[in-house]
Amino acid sequence: MRLVVRRLDGQIREAVRGQTNVGHDGRQSLEEAQRAIRELFVRIKDIKTKADRSEEMVKEITRDIKQLDHAKRHLTTSITTLNHVHMLVGGVESLKNLARRRQYGEIHQLLQAVVNVVEHFHKHQGIAQIRQLSNSVRKLQDELAMQIKQDFQDAYGKQGARTIPQEQLANACKVVDVLEKRVGDDLIEWYINLELAEYTVLFHEAEDVSWLDKIDRRYAWLRRVLVLYQQEGVKIFPASWNVAERITERFCEVTREDLAKLMTDRASQLEVKLLLFAIQKTTSFEKVLAQIGRA
């Protein structure tokens, strides 16, 4: 019995001693875990701090890049503006020299570029230098318009036709296309009046050929004018101006007015046979005009 009791006491002591060691190991593990957690917290905090610094640095770099980009755009705009000013100053002087030599082929391209630059500076007319340059360009355009008009008047005069080449007049028309629309309209109006001047004299109401029995001569006159225009005029005037069509239109307007007045003044001389003749010739003439229009 005593042996059993001593054995049990030994087992109990062993069990108590084991429990004591377990508790000590548990506290040690807990302390190690807490220490690891604190270290982890410190590391996380350090990482967060570095991340915040990196984010701020990225923002500063981005801000600097935007400022540089903005400065670059301003610098590019400034350089472009200076180039435009330089081109405007040099272009005006070049145009003046070319105009004196009547080199319209070169004027055409340069003038278009200068006009584009002036339009670019439209919002900067408050600057005295820009306004002065723009005024110089407008003055030059007016001078060119008058000079070209005079060239055409000389070319279609008695002596000018031999001294002004067709190519020069054709290039002058290209310059007119760059000028204001009224300049081209004025030149075309002058040319049409010049072409029809002979017609109004030949078929004046006092002339015998003005009456209905010779109406076909009116139409023959226009056909001759149009043939001459196809031989010479098309080499000078741009197709977009429709000069031949406008000559024909004006001819028809003048002819209608002349015949209406003649038939009113000489109503007593109107006969059916005469009217049928005039209608037949007019109808044939209209068909010819239609064919020309389609061509």
PDB file of C-alpha atoms in Angstrom:
ATOM      1  CA  MET A   1       0.000   0.000   0.000  1.00  0.00           C
ATOM      2  CA  ARG A   2       2.744   2.418   0.912  1.00  0.00           C
ATOM      3  CA  LEU A   3       4.516   1.561  -2.305  1.00  0.00           C
ATOM      4  CA  VAL A   4       1.421   2.392  -4.281  1.00  0.00           C
ATOM      5  CA  VAL A   5       0.994   5.691  -2.419  1.00  0.00           C
ATOM      6  CA  ARG A   6       4.587   6.673  -3.098  1.00  0.00           C
ATOM      7  CA  ARG A   7       4.169   5.805  -6.760  1.00  0.00           C
ATOM      8  CA  LEU A   8       1.043   7.935  -7.008  1.00  0.00           C
ATOM      9  CA  ASP A   9       2.782  10.834  -5.225  1.00  0.00           C
ATOM     10  CA  GLY A  10       5.608  10.617  -7.746  1.00  0.00           C
ATOM     11  CA  GLN A  11       3.208  10.673 -10.656  1.00  0.00           C
ATOM     12  CA  ILE A  12       1.381  13.669  -9.168  1.00  0.00           C
ATOM     13  CA  ARG A  13       4.648  15.555  -8.698  1.00  0.00           C
ATOM     14  CA  GLU A  14       5.631  14.793 -12.292  1.00  0.00           C
ATOM     15  CA  ALA A  15       2.261  16.035 -13.532  1.00  0.00           C
ATOM     16  CA  VAL A  16       2.496  19.258 -11.504  1.00  0.00           C
ATOM     17  CA  ARG A  17       6.062  19.838 -12.683  1.00  0.00           C
ATOM     18  CA  GLY A  18       4.938  19.325 -16.329  1.00  0.00           C
ATOM     19  CA  GLN A  19       2.138  21.835 -15.975  1.00  0.00           C
ATOM     20  CA  THR A  20       4.568  24.403 -14.549  1.00  0.00           C
ATOM     21  CA  ASN A  21       6.906  24.013 -17.546  1.00  0.00           C
ATOM     22  CA  VAL A  22       3.969  24.352 -19.974  1.00  0.00           C
ATOM     23  CA  GLY A  23       2.849  27.615 -18.354  1.00  0.00           C
ATOM     24  CA  HIS A  24       6.370  29.002 -18.534  1.00  0.00           C
ATOM     25  CA  ASP A  25       6.691  28.062 -22.216  1.00  0.00           C
ATOM     26  CA  GLY A  26       3.274  29.615 -22.968  1.00  0.00           C
ATOM     27  CA  ARG A  27       4.228  32.925 -21.397  1.00  0.00           C
ATOM     28  CA  GLN A  28       7.473  32.928 -23.318  1.00  0.00           C
ATOM     29  CA  SER A  29       5.655  32.216 -26.612  1.00  0.00           C
ATOM     30  CA  LEU A  30       3.124  34.967 -25.881  1.00  0.00           C
ATOM     31  CA  GLU A  31       5.882  37.458 -25.198  1.00  0.00           C
ATOM     32  CA  GLU A  32       7.632  36.471 -28.408  1.00  0.00           C
ATOM     33  CA  ALA A  33       4.380  36.851 -30.342  1.00  0.00           C
ATOM     34  CA  GLN A  34       3.742  40.297 -28.842  1.00  0.00           C
ATOM     35  CA  ARG A  35       7.295  41.358 -29.656  1.00  0.00           C
ATOM     36  CA  ALA A  36       6.866  40.136 -33.259  1.00  0.00           C
ATOM     37  CA  ILE A  37       3.581  42.035 -33.531  1.00  0.00           C
ATOM     38  CA  ARG A  38       5.247  45.229 -32.307  1.00  0.00           C
ATOM     39  CA  GLU A  39       8.060  44.799 -34.820  1.00  0.00           C
ATOM     40  CA  LEU A  40       5.530  44.144 -37.573  1.00  0.00           C
ATOM     41  CA  PHE A  41       3.591  47.276 -36.600  1.00  0.00           C
ATOM     42  CA  VAL A  42       6.801  49.312 -36.702  1.00  0.00           C
ATOM     43  CA  ARG A  43       7.635  47.926 -40.142  1.00  0.00           C
ATOM     44  CA  ILE A  44       4.139  48.597 -41.448  1.00  0.00           C
ATOM     45  CA  LYS A  45       4.300  52.131 -40.113  1.00  0.00           C
ATOM     46  CA  ASP A  46       7.691  52.620 -41.754  1.00  0.00           C
ATOM     47  CA  ILE A  47       6.390  51.260 -45.062  1.00  0.00           C
ATOM     48  CA  LYS A  48       3.361  53.563 -44.890  1.00  0.00           C
ATOM     49  CA  THR A  49       5.616  56.540 -44.191  1.00  0.00           C
ATOM     50  CA  LYS A  50       7.802  55.672 -47.157  1.00  0.00           C
ATOM     51  CA  ALA A  51       4.710  55.157 -49.308  1.00  0.00           C
ATOM     52  CA  ASP A  52       3.390  58.595 -48.304  1.00  0.00           C
ATOM     53  CA  ARG A  53       6.738  60.146 -49.141  1.00  0.00           C
ATOM     54  CA  SER A  54       6.812  58.360 -52.485  1.00  0.00           C
ATOM     55  CA  GLU A  55       3.280  59.558 -53.285  1.00  0.00           C
ATOM     56  CA  GLU A  56       4.218  63.139 -52.444  1.00  0.00           C
ATOM     57  CA  MET A  57       7.316  62.822 -54.575  1.00  0.00           C
ATOM     58  CA  VAL A  58       5.250  61.504 -57.482  1.00  0.00           C
ATOM     59  CA  LYS A  59       2.859  64.448 -57.100  1.00  0.00           C
ATOM     60  CA  GLU A  60       5.754  66.894 -57.135  1.00  0.00           C
ATOM     61  CA  ILE A  61       7.262  65.236 -60.211  1.00  0.00           C
ATOM     62  CA  THR A  62       3.874  65.273 -61.957  1.00  0.00           C
ATOM     63  CA  ARG A  63       3.408  68.938 -61.062  1.00  0.00           C
ATOM     64  CA  ASP A  64       6.855  69.759 -62.411  1.00  0.00           C
ATOM     65  CA  ILE A  65       6.131  67.852 -65.615  1.00  0.00           C
ATOM     66  CA  LYS A  66       2.870  69.768 -66.103  1.00  0.00           C
ATOM     67  CA  GLN A  67       4.645  73.064 -65.530  1.00  0.00           C
ATOM     68  CA  LEU A  68       7.339  72.112 -68.024  1.00  0.00           C
ATOM     69  CA  ASP A  69       4.714  71.032 -70.554  1.00  0.00           C
ATOM     70  CA  HIS A  70       2.824  74.306 -70.068  1.00  0.00           C
ATOM     71  CA  ALA A  71       6.052  76.258 -70.484  1.00  0.00           C
ATOM     72  CA  LYS A  72       6.875  74.236 -73.604  1.00  0.00           C
ATOM     73  CA  ARG A  73       3.502  75.057 -75.151  1.00  0.00           C
ATOM     74  CA  HIS A  74       3.988  78.746 -74.392  1.00  0.00           C
ATOM     75  CA  LEU A  75       7.498  78.618 -75.807  1.00  0.00           C
ATOM     76  CA  THR A  76       6.268  76.860 -78.958  1.00  0.00           C
ATOM     77  CA  THR A  77       3.488  79.419 -79.359  1.00  0.00           C
ATOM     78  CA  SER A  78       5.945  82.266 -78.870  1.00  0.00           C
ATOM     79  CA  ILE A  79       8.358  80.849 -81.434  1.00  0.00           C
ATOM     80  CA  THR A  80       5.503  80.322 -83.920  1.00  0.00           C
ATOM     81  CA  THR A  81       4.265  83.870 -83.365  1.00  0.00           C
ATOM     82  CA  LEU A  82       7.754  85.293 -83.882  1.00  0.00           C
ATOM     83  CA  ASN A  83       8.094  83.282 -87.093  1.00  0.00           C
ATOM     84  CA  HIS A  84       4.749  84.645 -88.290  1.00  0.00           C
ATOM     85  CA  VAL A  85       5.794  88.198 -87.507  1.00  0.00           C
ATOM     86  CA  HIS A  86       9.084  87.672 -89.323  1.00  0.00           C
ATOM     87  CA  MET A  87       7.243  86.172 -92.291  1.00  0.00           C
ATOM     88  CA  LEU A  88       4.769  89.060 -92.325  1.00  0.00           C
ATOM     89  CA  VAL A  89       7.480  91.722 -92.278  1.00  0.00           C
ATOM     90  CA  GLY A  90       9.576  89.984 -94.918  1.00  0.00           C
ATOM     91  CA  GLY A  91       6.525  89.040 -96.981  1.00  0.00           C
ATOM     92  CA  VAL A  92       5.254  92.611 -97.266  1.00  0.00           C
ATOM     93  CA  GLU A  93       8.626  93.862 -98.483  1.00  0.00           C
ATOM     94  CA  SER A  94       8.971  90.969-100.947  1.00  0.00           C
ATOM     95  CA  LEU A  95       5.473  91.579-102.296  1.00  0.00           C
ATOM     96  CA  LYS A  96       6.221  95.248-102.889  1.00  0.00           C
ATOM     97  CA  ASN A  97       9.321  94.365-104.895  1.00  0.00           C
ATOM     98  CA  LEU A  98       7.492  91.664-106.875  1.00  0.00           C
ATOM     99  CA  ALA A  99       4.583  94.006-107.586  1.00  0.00           C
ATOM    100  CA  ARG A 100       6.933  96.620-109.038  1.00  0.00           C
ATOM    101  CA  ARG A 101       8.281  93.958-111.405  1.00  0.00           C
ATOM    102  CA  ARG A 102       4.772  92.575-112.044  1.00  0.00           C
ATOM    103  CA  GLN A 103       5.866  89.039-111.200  1.00  0.00           C
ATOM    104  CA  TYR A 104       2.331  87.877-110.512  1.00  0.00           C
ATOM    105  CA  GLY A 105       3.193  84.183-110.538  1.00  0.00           C
ATOM    106  CA  GLU A 106       5.368  84.602-107.446  1.00  0.00           C
ATOM    107  CA  ILE A 107       3.034  87.166-105.896  1.00  0.00           C
ATOM    108  CA  HIS A 108       0.141  84.703-105.967  1.00  0.00           C
ATOM    109  CA  GLN A 109       1.687  82.132-103.619  1.00  0.00           C
ATOM    110  CA  LEU A 110       3.385  84.624-101.297  1.00  0.00           C
ATOM    111  CA  LEU A 111       0.301  86.816-101.008  1.00  0.00           C
ATOM    112  CA  GLN A 112      -1.847  83.851 -99.995  1.00  0.00           C
ATOM    113  CA  ALA A 113       0.626  82.988 -97.228  1.00  0.00           C
ATOM    114  CA  VAL A 114       0.764  86.600 -96.009  1.00  0.00           C
ATOM    115  CA  VAL A 115      -3.037  86.865 -95.957  1.00  0.00           C
ATOM    116  CA  ASN A 116      -3.211  83.679 -93.880  1.00  0.00           C
ATOM    117  CA  VAL A 117      -0.754  85.162 -91.370  1.00  0.00           C
ATOM    118  CA  VAL A 118      -2.785  88.379 -91.153  1.00  0.00           C
ATOM    119  CA  GLU A 119      -5.883  86.310 -90.397  1.00  0.00           C
ATOM    120  CA  HIS A 120      -3.884  84.501 -87.696  1.00  0.00           C
ATOM    121  CA  PHE A 121      -3.163  87.875 -86.046  1.00  0.00           C
ATOM    122  CA  HIS A 122      -6.800  88.996 -86.236  1.00  0.00           C
ATOM    123  CA  LYS A 123      -7.173  88.822 -82.434  1.00  0.00           C
ATOM    124  CA  HIS A 124      -3.987  90.837 -81.889  1.00  0.00           C
ATOM    125  CA  GLN A 125      -4.942  94.003 -83.744  1.00  0.00           C
ATOM    126  CA  GLY A 126      -4.636  95.894 -80.468  1.00  0.00           C
ATOM    127  CA  ILE A 127      -0.844  95.647 -80.813  1.00  0.00           C
ATOM    128  CA  ALA A 128       0.384  98.696 -82.720  1.00  0.00           C
ATOM    129  CA  GLN A 129       3.028  96.835 -84.739  1.00  0.00           C
ATOM    130  CA  ILE A 130       0.607  94.089 -85.781  1.00  0.00           C
ATOM    131  CA  ARG A 131      -2.029  96.658 -86.734  1.00  0.00           C
ATOM    132  CA  GLN A 132       0.526  98.572 -88.791  1.00  0.00           C
ATOM    133  CA  LEU A 133       1.607  95.429 -90.646  1.00  0.00           C
ATOM    134  CA  SER A 134      -2.026  94.457 -91.306  1.00  0.00           C
ATOM    135  CA  ASN A 135      -2.722  97.930 -92.710  1.00  0.00           C
ATOM    136  CA  SER A 136       0.334  97.591 -94.945  1.00  0.00           C
ATOM    137  CA  VAL A 137      -1.013  94.327 -96.328  1.00  0.00           C
ATOM    138  CA  ARG A 138      -4.445  95.843 -97.021  1.00  0.00           C
ATOM    139  CA  LYS A 139      -2.844  98.829 -98.747  1.00  0.00           C
ATOM    140  CA  LEU A 140      -0.724  96.490-100.850  1.00  0.00           C
ATOM    141  CA  GLN A 141      -3.817  94.501-101.824  1.00  0.00           C
ATOM    142  CA  ASP A 142      -5.579  97.687-102.967  1.00  0.00           C
ATOM    143  CA  GLU A 143      -2.530  98.718-104.981  1.00  0.00           C
ATOM    144  CA  LEU A 144      -2.343  95.303-106.620  1.00  0.00           C
ATOM    145  CA  ALA A 145      -6.035  95.463-107.528  1.00  0.00           C
ATOM    146  CA  MET A 146      -5.588  98.841-109.251  1.00  0.00           C
ATOM    147  CA  GLN A 147      -2.362  97.766-110.948  1.00  0.00           C
ATOM    148  CA  ILE A 148      -3.867  94.565-112.360  1.00  0.00           C
ATOM    149  CA  LYS A 149      -6.922  96.433-113.584  1.00  0.00           C
ATOM    150  CA  GLN A 150      -4.632  98.885-115.368  1.00  0.00           C
ATOM    151  CA  ASP A 151      -2.626  96.014-116.865  1.00  0.00           C
ATOM    152  CA  PHE A 152      -5.785  94.546-118.384  1.00  0.00           C
ATOM    153  CA  GLN A 153      -6.841  97.914-119.734  1.00  0.00           C
ATOM    154  CA  ASP A 154      -3.417  98.322-121.333  1.00  0.00           C
ATOM    155  CA  ALA A 155      -3.416  94.746-122.652  1.00  0.00           C
ATOM    156  CA  TYR A 156      -6.713  95.202-124.453  1.00  0.00           C
ATOM    157  CA  GLY A 157      -5.796  98.633-125.760  1.00  0.00           C
ATOM    158  CA  LYS A 158      -4.438  99.366-129.191  1.00  0.00           C
ATOM    159  CA  GLN A 159      -0.817  98.852-128.243  1.00  0.00           C
ATOM    160  CA  GLY A 160      -0.893  96.894-124.986  1.00  0.00           C
ATOM    161  CA  ALA A 161      -1.831  93.572-126.575  1.00  0.00           C
ATOM    162  CA  ARG A 162       1.668  93.251-127.982  1.00  0.00           C
ATOM    163  CA  THR A 163       3.500  94.122-124.781  1.00  0.00           C
ATOM    164  CA  ILE A 164       1.700  92.120-122.050  1.00  0.00           C
ATOM    165  CA  PRO A 165       1.939  88.308-122.418  1.00  0.00           C
ATOM    166  CA  GLN A 166      -1.093  86.141-121.802  1.00  0.00           C
ATOM    167  CA  GLU A 167       0.781  84.247-119.088  1.00  0.00           C
ATOM    168  CA  GLN A 168       1.301  87.448-117.129  1.00  0.00           C
ATOM    169  CA  LEU A 169      -2.406  88.257-117.299  1.00  0.00           C
ATOM    170  CA  ALA A 170      -3.289  84.680-116.316  1.00  0.00           C
ATOM    171  CA  ASN A 171      -1.031  84.920-113.254  1.00  0.00           C
ATOM    172  CA  ALA A 172      -2.586  88.286-112.465  1.00  0.00           C
ATOM    173  CA  CYS A 173      -5.990  86.570-112.338  1.00  0.00           C
ATOM    174  CA  LYS A 174      -4.585  84.123-109.777  1.00  0.00           C
ATOM    175  CA  VAL A 175      -3.591  87.102-107.644  1.00  0.00           C
ATOM    176  CA  VAL A 176      -7.091  88.535-108.029  1.00  0.00           C
ATOM    177  CA  ASP A 177      -8.473  85.277-106.641  1.00  0.00           C
ATOM    178  CA  VAL A 178      -6.542  85.931-103.418  1.00  0.00           C
ATOM    179  CA  LEU A 179      -7.871  89.493-103.162  1.00  0.00           C
ATOM    180  CA  GLU A 180     -11.391  90.436-102.107  1.00  0.00           C
ATOM    181  CA  LYS A 181     -14.230  89.051-104.225  1.00  0.00           C
ATOM    182  CA  ARG A 182     -15.250  92.535-105.343  1.00  0.00           C
ATOM    183  CA  VAL A 183     -11.924  92.908-107.174  1.00  0.00           C
ATOM    184  CA  GLY A 184     -12.625  89.885-109.364  1.00  0.00           C
ATOM    185  CA  ASP A 185     -16.229  90.917-109.934  1.00  0.00           C
ATOM    186  CA  ASP A 186     -15.107  94.396-110.983  1.00  0.00           C
ATOM    187  CA  LEU A 187     -12.537  92.994-113.421  1.00  0.00           C
ATOM    188  CA  ILE A 188     -15.058  90.611-114.985  1.00  0.00           C
ATOM    189  CA  GLU A 189     -17.643  93.396-115.275  1.00  0.00           C
ATOM    190  CA  TRP A 190     -15.105  95.597-117.051  1.00  0.00           C
ATOM    191  CA  TYR A 191     -14.184  92.812-119.465  1.00  0.00           C
ATOM    192  CA  ILE A 192     -17.821  91.987-120.286  1.00  0.00           C
ATOM    193  CA  ASN A 193     -18.594  95.633-120.961  1.00  0.00           C
ATOM    194  CA  LEU A 194     -15.512  95.796-123.177  1.00  0.00           C
ATOM    195  CA  GLU A 195     -16.640  92.761-125.170  1.00  0.00           C
ATOM    196  CA  LEU A 196     -20.195  94.048-125.589  1.00  0.00           C
ATOM    197  CA  ALA A 197     -19.173  97.598-126.458  1.00  0.00           C
ATOM    198  CA  GLU A 198     -18.894  96.662-130.133  1.00  0.00           C
ATOM    199  CA  TYR A 199     -22.263  94.890-130.029  1.00  0.00           C
ATOM    200  CA  THR A 200     -24.138  97.924-128.706  1.00  0.00           C
ATOM    201  CA  VAL A 201     -22.656 100.054-131.466  1.00  0.00           C
ATOM    202  CA  LEU A 202     -23.191  97.611-134.346  1.00  0.00           C
ATOM    203  CA  PHE A 203     -26.769  96.817-133.366  1.00  0.00           C
ATOM    204  CA  HIS A 204     -27.866 100.229-132.189  1.00  0.00           C
ATOM    205  CA  GLU A 205     -31.561 100.816-132.809  1.00  0.00           C
ATOM    206  CA  ALA A 206     -30.715 103.319-135.524  1.00  0.00           C
ATOM    207  CA  GLU A 207     -28.813 100.699-137.503  1.00  0.00           C
ATOM    208  CA  ASP A 208     -30.519  98.620-140.171  1.00  0.00           C
ATOM    209  CA  VAL A 209     -29.112  95.330-138.781  1.00  0.00           C
ATOM    210  CA  SER A 210     -30.901  95.891-135.488  1.00  0.00           C
ATOM    211  CA  TRP A 211     -34.334  94.902-136.850  1.00  0.00           C
ATOM    212  CA  LEU A 212     -35.870  91.428-136.586  1.00  0.00           C
ATOM    213  CA  ASP A 213     -35.191  90.469-140.186  1.00  0.00           C
ATOM    214  CA  LYS A 214     -31.471  90.403-139.388  1.00  0.00           C
ATOM    215  CA  ILE A 215     -31.707  88.913-135.907  1.00  0.00           C
ATOM    216  CA  ASP A 216     -29.491  86.011-136.937  1.00  0.00           C
ATOM    217  CA  ARG A 217     -26.598  88.468-137.286  1.00  0.00           C
ATOM    218  CA  ARG A 218     -26.837  89.211-133.570  1.00  0.00           C
ATOM    219  CA  TYR A 219     -26.445  85.540-132.769  1.00  0.00           C
ATOM    220  CA  ALA A 220     -23.608  85.159-135.272  1.00  0.00           C
ATOM    221  CA  TRP A 221     -21.822  88.024-133.540  1.00  0.00           C
ATOM    222  CA  LEU A 222     -21.994  86.257-130.173  1.00  0.00           C
ATOM    223  CA  ARG A 223     -20.768  82.976-131.655  1.00  0.00           C
ATOM    224  CA  ARG A 224     -17.755  84.798-133.080  1.00  0.00           C
ATOM    225  CA  VAL A 225     -17.015  86.372-129.695  1.00  0.00           C
ATOM    226  CA  LEU A 226     -17.263  83.020-127.936  1.00  0.00           C
ATOM    227  CA  VAL A 227     -14.947  81.379-130.478  1.00  0.00           C
ATOM    228  CA  LEU A 228     -12.360  84.101-129.923  1.00  0.00           C
ATOM    229  CA  TYR A 229     -12.721  83.677-126.200  1.00  0.00           C
ATOM    230  CA  GLN A 230     -12.068  79.935-126.506  1.00  0.00           C
ATOM    231  CA  GLN A 231      -8.920  80.732-128.429  1.00  0.00           C
ATOM    232  CA  GLU A 232      -7.549  83.441-126.126  1.00  0.00           C
ATOM    233  CA  GLY A 233      -9.717  84.183-123.108  1.00  0.00           C
ATOM    234  CA  VAL A 234      -9.601  80.690-121.612  1.00  0.00           C
ATOM    235  CA  LYS A 235      -5.820  81.012-121.421  1.00  0.00           C
ATOM    236  CA  ILE A 236      -6.183  84.096-119.229  1.00  0.00           C
ATOM    237  CA  PHE A 237      -9.295  83.863-117.097  1.00  0.00           C
ATOM    238  CA  PRO A 238      -9.786  80.970-114.621  1.00  0.00           C
ATOM    239  CA  ALA A 239     -12.527  78.509-115.525  1.00  0.00           C
ATOM    240  CA  SER A 240     -14.140  79.121-112.132  1.00  0.00           C
ATOM    241  CA  TRP A 241     -14.918  82.702-113.187  1.00  0.00           C
ATOM    242  CA  ASN A 242     -17.355  81.450-115.888  1.00  0.00           C
ATOM    243  CA  VAL A 243     -16.539  84.445-118.080  1.00  0.00           C
ATOM    244  CA  ALA A 244     -17.985  82.971-121.299  1.00  0.00           C
ATOM    245  CA  GLU A 245     -21.245  82.136-119.537  1.00  0.00           C
ATOM    246  CA  ARG A 246     -21.461  85.635-118.072  1.00  0.00           C
ATOM    247  CA  ILE A 247     -20.796  87.233-121.468  1.00  0.00           C
ATOM    248  CA  THR A 248     -23.596  85.130-122.936  1.00  0.00           C
ATOM    249  CA  GLU A 249     -25.948  86.025-120.095  1.00  0.00           C
ATOM    250  CA  ARG A 250     -25.272  89.740-120.500  1.00  0.00           C
ATOM    251  CA  PHE A 251     -25.693  89.449-124.284  1.00  0.00           C
ATOM    252  CA  CYS A 252     -29.115  87.866-123.804  1.00  0.00           C
ATOM    253  CA  GLU A 253     -30.177  90.564-121.349  1.00  0.00           C
ATOM    254  CA  VAL A 254     -29.087  93.397-123.670  1.00  0.00           C
ATOM    255  CA  THR A 255     -30.639  91.725-126.718  1.00  0.00           C
ATOM    256  CA  ARG A 256     -33.972  91.207-124.936  1.00  0.00           C
ATOM    257  CA  GLU A 257     -34.093  94.857-123.885  1.00  0.00           C
ATOM    258  CA  ASP A 258     -33.122  96.101-127.347  1.00  0.00           C
ATOM    259  CA  LEU A 259     -35.673  93.949-129.179  1.00  0.00           C
ATOM    260  CA  ALA A 260     -38.446  94.785-126.732  1.00  0.00           C
ATOM    261  CA  LYS A 261     -37.867  98.497-127.303  1.00  0.00           C
ATOM    262  CA  LEU A 262     -37.594  98.079-131.092  1.00  0.00           C
ATOM    263  CA  MET A 263     -40.808  96.078-131.359  1.00  0.00           C
ATOM    264  CA  THR A 264     -42.611  98.654-129.252  1.00  0.00           C
ATOM    265  CA  ASP A 265     -41.327 101.565-131.324  1.00  0.00           C
ATOM    266  CA  ARG A 266     -41.922  99.798-134.660  1.00  0.00           C
ATOM    267  CA  ALA A 267     -45.040  97.835-133.820  1.00  0.00           C
ATOM    268  CA  SER A 268     -46.641  98.784-137.107  1.00  0.00           C
ATOM    269  CA  GLN A 269     -43.909  96.945-139.023  1.00  0.00           C
ATOM    270  CA  LEU A 270     -44.440  93.630-137.250  1.00  0.00           C
ATOM    271  CA  GLU A 271     -45.683  90.819-139.485  1.00  0.00           C
ATOM    272  CA  VAL A 272     -46.394  87.158-138.829  1.00  0.00           C
ATOM    273  CA  LYS A 273     -43.779  86.006-141.312  1.00  0.00           C
ATOM    274  CA  LEU A 274     -41.178  88.279-139.708  1.00  0.00           C
ATOM    275  CA  LEU A 275     -42.032  87.073-136.229  1.00  0.00           C
ATOM    276  CA  LEU A 276     -41.878  83.417-137.273  1.00  0.00           C
ATOM    277  CA  PHE A 277     -38.464  84.022-138.818  1.00  0.00           C
ATOM    278  CA  ALA A 278     -37.194  85.664-135.614  1.00  0.00           C
ATOM    279  CA  ILE A 279     -38.601  82.861-133.465  1.00  0.00           C
ATOM    280  CA  GLN A 280     -37.013  80.193-135.665  1.00  0.00           C
ATOM    281  CA  LYS A 281     -33.575  81.834-135.532  1.00  0.00           C
ATOM    282  CA  THR A 282     -33.866  82.401-131.801  1.00  0.00           C
ATOM    283  CA  THR A 283     -34.865  78.792-131.142  1.00  0.00           C
ATOM    284  CA  SER A 284     -31.910  77.525-133.157  1.00  0.00           C
ATOM    285  CA  PHE A 285     -29.637  79.891-131.261  1.00  0.00           C
ATOM    286  CA  GLU A 286     -30.959  78.626-127.923  1.00  0.00           C
ATOM    287  CA  LYS A 287     -30.163  75.053-128.951  1.00  0.00           C
ATOM    288  CA  VAL A 288     -26.611  76.090-129.804  1.00  0.00           C
ATOM    289  CA  LEU A 289     -26.256  77.747-126.396  1.00  0.00           C
ATOM    290  CA  ALA A 290     -27.565  74.590-124.723  1.00  0.00           C
ATOM    291  CA  GLN A 291     -24.966  72.489-126.547  1.00  0.00           C
ATOM    292  CA  ILE A 292     -22.219  74.895-125.510  1.00  0.00           C
ATOM    293  CA  GLY A 293     -23.427  74.751-121.925  1.00  0.00           C
ATOM    294  CA  ARG A 294     -23.317  70.934-121.892  1.00  0.00           C
ATOM    295  CA  ALA A 295     -19.865  70.950-123.450  1.00  0.00           C
TER     296      ALA A 295
END
